[in-house]
Amino acid sequence: MNPIVFVHGFMGGSAQWVPQETAFGSASVVAVDLPGYGQNAHLSPLPTIEAYSDWVLSELIRRGISCFDLIGHSMGGMIAQEMVAQAPDHIGRLVLYGTGAQGVLPGRFETIETSKKRALSEGAKATARRISATWFLAREDDPAYEGCAVIAEKSSAAAIVGGLDAMRQWDGRAHLKNLDKETLILWGDHDRTYSWEQTEQLWHTITRSNLAVIPLCAHTAHLERSGLFNSIISAFLAPSS
């Protein structure tokens, strides 16, 4: 199997992918930390989704990784779509997970502008914990919530506002019909961030797409239902017989 590259979402980090680190047999798992987030919180956040795509591709080249399967979650799914548009020959199979083709998120638990205003008025830490709770069906009661909140808390106010601005400016719908990769669209059935309509748009527009809906979870199926999530990914990425 190709190396599997995981690109996290807004206020995420590589540490969120611990349940996936050894789940795929001999395939190596590479989880990046985007500038401004996770272990790279000390780096300046980037202004656009395209810039994050450039950064991830350059980081993988720096690590000697030229061909890989790609999993993008949430904002990371936007970045993954841009990576395919920029460097299609480097990418094998694609998983777009809890994401959409528009940076403005219809049906999100609150508008991006509201999140920006609240981040500036309430502070980065309070914003990180509040938004992290929306990622889980059980909110703060999910066992994985605290770990996600701690990762999210690493994000500065600049990274929070910058990430929201990068998403708001981005629109990937024009790329979808040209996205010629075997693609899995993966969605939690109670996702509060990305509505079914956005998931359906990816599924119906990407030519070689497959759909998996994971029940009883929200925006973090890889933590809420990690066994089922890993099984679905393993089946999709398994070499063809």
XYZ file of C-alpha atoms in Angstrom:
241
model
C 0.000 0.000 0.000
C 0.987 3.609 -0.531
C 1.767 5.738 2.501
C -1.458 7.218 3.849
C -1.324 10.969 4.420
C -3.783 12.517 6.877
C -4.506 16.254 6.720
C -6.347 17.520 9.778
C -9.018 20.179 9.924
C -9.481 23.566 11.528
C -7.909 23.703 15.023
C -6.795 20.109 14.626
C -3.420 18.411 14.705
C -1.590 15.198 13.966
C -2.224 13.946 17.510
C -5.905 13.458 16.647
C -5.002 10.498 14.441
C -3.614 8.200 17.173
C -6.370 5.554 16.609
C -5.278 5.372 12.968
C -1.516 5.115 13.488
C -1.351 1.293 13.439
C -4.726 0.461 11.895
C -3.670 -0.158 8.288
C -1.273 -3.057 8.382
C 2.025 -2.431 6.655
C 1.018 0.953 5.258
C 2.823 3.866 6.855
C 0.666 6.664 8.251
C 1.854 10.245 7.847
C -0.085 12.886 9.791
C 0.995 16.473 9.203
C 0.514 19.496 11.460
C -0.526 22.526 9.436
C 1.195 25.867 10.143
C -0.514 27.553 13.082
C -1.970 24.299 14.489
C -0.961 21.325 16.612
C 2.785 20.820 16.862
C 3.282 23.624 14.334
C 1.283 26.178 16.325
C 4.462 28.266 16.534
C 4.421 28.771 12.750
C 2.462 31.607 11.177
C -0.898 30.483 9.755
C -1.272 30.689 5.994
C -3.747 33.007 4.249
C -5.486 30.626 1.824
C -6.453 26.999 1.315
C -4.223 26.993 -1.779
C -1.263 28.079 0.353
C -1.899 25.240 2.803
C -1.999 22.827 -0.140
C 1.357 24.109 -1.370
C 2.794 23.736 2.118
C 1.623 20.131 2.574
C 2.955 19.091 -0.842
C 6.314 20.714 -0.086
C 6.444 19.103 3.362
C 5.797 15.650 1.890
C 8.514 16.151 -0.713
C 10.864 17.229 2.089
C 10.091 13.926 3.832
C 10.752 11.953 0.640
C 7.098 11.072 0.018
C 6.109 11.468 -3.622
C 3.232 8.989 -4.102
C 0.557 8.566 -1.449
C -3.091 8.011 -0.659
C -4.684 11.094 0.837
C -7.268 11.621 3.586
C -8.477 15.155 4.253
C -10.783 15.977 7.148
C -12.939 19.104 7.336
C -10.735 22.075 6.332
C -8.165 19.402 5.504
C -10.628 18.051 2.930
C -10.569 21.426 1.208
C -6.772 21.304 1.247
C -6.866 17.756 -0.147
C -9.052 18.865 -3.054
C -6.531 21.586 -3.865
C -3.658 19.096 -3.611
C -5.325 16.905 -6.232
C -5.836 19.924 -8.487
C -2.205 21.006 -8.087
C -0.388 17.653 -8.102
C -2.670 14.844 -9.327
C 0.196 12.525 -10.273
C 1.354 12.313 -6.648
C -1.952 11.062 -5.270
C -3.467 7.599 -5.536
C -6.793 7.214 -3.780
C -8.578 10.044 -2.038
C -10.794 10.211 1.049
C -12.819 13.380 1.601
C -14.080 13.112 5.145
C -16.481 15.465 6.907
C -15.902 18.144 4.305
C -17.358 19.914 1.292
C -16.542 21.868 -1.845
C -17.392 25.273 -0.391
C -15.536 27.218 2.266
C -18.716 29.030 3.287
C -20.546 26.266 5.126
C -24.335 26.314 4.689
C -25.980 24.738 7.721
C -22.881 25.016 9.962
C -23.673 25.220 13.699
C -22.869 28.952 13.389
C -21.645 31.168 10.571
C -17.931 31.701 10.007
C -18.407 35.387 10.765
C -20.001 34.533 14.118
C -17.103 32.211 14.951
C -14.640 35.009 14.131
C -16.433 37.528 16.321
C -16.708 35.087 19.223
C -13.050 34.078 18.927
C -11.993 37.708 19.219
C -14.356 38.486 22.084
C -14.114 35.253 24.096
C -10.468 34.405 23.443
C -8.714 31.539 21.688
C -8.903 28.981 24.514
C -12.624 29.373 25.143
C -13.284 29.252 21.402
C -11.194 26.096 21.028
C -13.095 24.269 23.740
C -16.516 25.489 22.611
C -16.031 24.538 18.962
C -14.382 21.226 19.824
C -17.554 20.209 21.652
C -19.590 20.583 18.457
C -17.422 17.948 16.777
C -18.825 15.151 18.993
C -22.336 13.764 19.127
C -22.068 13.630 22.944
C -20.271 16.997 23.038
C -18.102 17.386 26.172
C -19.213 13.974 27.458
C -17.382 12.066 24.725
C -14.218 10.430 26.111
C -12.171 11.870 23.231
C -13.396 15.444 23.690
C -10.738 16.559 26.167
C -7.862 15.382 23.986
C -9.279 17.235 20.979
C -9.870 20.353 23.035
C -6.269 20.329 24.263
C -5.022 20.137 20.664
C -7.410 22.893 19.598
C -6.189 25.090 22.462
C -2.751 25.230 20.841
C -4.250 27.438 18.106
C -3.652 31.150 18.542
C -6.319 33.758 17.881
C -4.465 34.557 14.631
C -4.639 30.902 13.546
C -8.343 30.688 14.390
C -9.275 33.878 12.536
C -6.864 33.076 9.686
C -8.263 29.574 9.212
C -11.821 30.881 9.162
C -10.855 33.524 6.596
C -9.045 30.941 4.439
C -12.137 28.734 4.406
C -14.510 31.609 3.718
C -12.512 32.673 0.639
C -12.282 29.178 -0.857
C -14.608 27.554 -3.386
C -13.620 24.243 -4.957
C -16.801 23.426 -6.851
C -15.223 24.133 -10.244
C -12.645 21.379 -9.626
C -15.067 18.590 -8.791
C -15.948 17.332 -12.286
C -12.236 17.168 -13.129
C -11.323 15.291 -9.953
C -10.401 11.974 -11.561
C -9.418 9.925 -8.531
C -11.046 6.925 -6.937
C -12.638 8.814 -4.055
C -14.395 7.877 -0.846
C -16.816 10.440 0.575
C -17.121 9.810 4.311
C -19.622 11.527 6.623
C -20.929 11.183 10.165
C -24.711 11.188 10.186
C -24.964 13.866 12.915
C -22.219 16.178 11.625
C -22.982 19.721 12.830
C -20.365 21.363 10.620
C -20.975 19.891 7.165
C -24.538 19.166 6.164
C -25.739 16.222 4.096
C -26.233 18.564 1.109
C -22.487 19.248 0.940
C -21.679 15.544 1.236
C -24.238 14.717 -1.448
C -22.726 17.348 -3.754
C -19.303 15.682 -3.534
C -20.793 12.228 -4.052
C -22.910 13.202 -7.072
C -20.315 15.413 -8.786
C -17.036 13.510 -8.417
C -17.136 10.890 -11.166
C -15.368 8.007 -9.401
C -16.846 8.523 -5.964
C -18.090 6.139 -3.309
C -20.099 7.035 -0.206
C -19.949 5.821 3.382
C -22.151 7.280 6.132
C -21.111 6.370 9.668
C -23.991 6.313 12.163
C -24.118 7.673 15.694
C -21.346 10.220 15.364
C -20.821 13.844 14.435
C -17.715 15.499 12.953
C -15.041 13.194 14.414
C -15.994 9.687 13.344
C -12.315 8.683 13.446
C -12.476 9.156 17.241
C -16.151 8.517 18.011
C -16.393 5.308 15.954
C -12.722 4.598 15.286
C -13.091 0.841 14.698
C -15.758 1.270 12.023
C -13.936 4.258 10.522
C -10.683 2.293 10.254
C -12.429 -0.723 8.727
C -14.051 1.415 6.025
C -10.761 3.149 5.201
C -8.878 -0.156 5.120
C -11.414 -1.690 2.725
C -11.319 1.327 0.440
C -7.526 1.604 0.308
C -6.846 -2.129 0.002
C -5.023 -3.018 -3.224
C -7.345 -4.274 -5.941
C -7.246 -8.049 -6.384
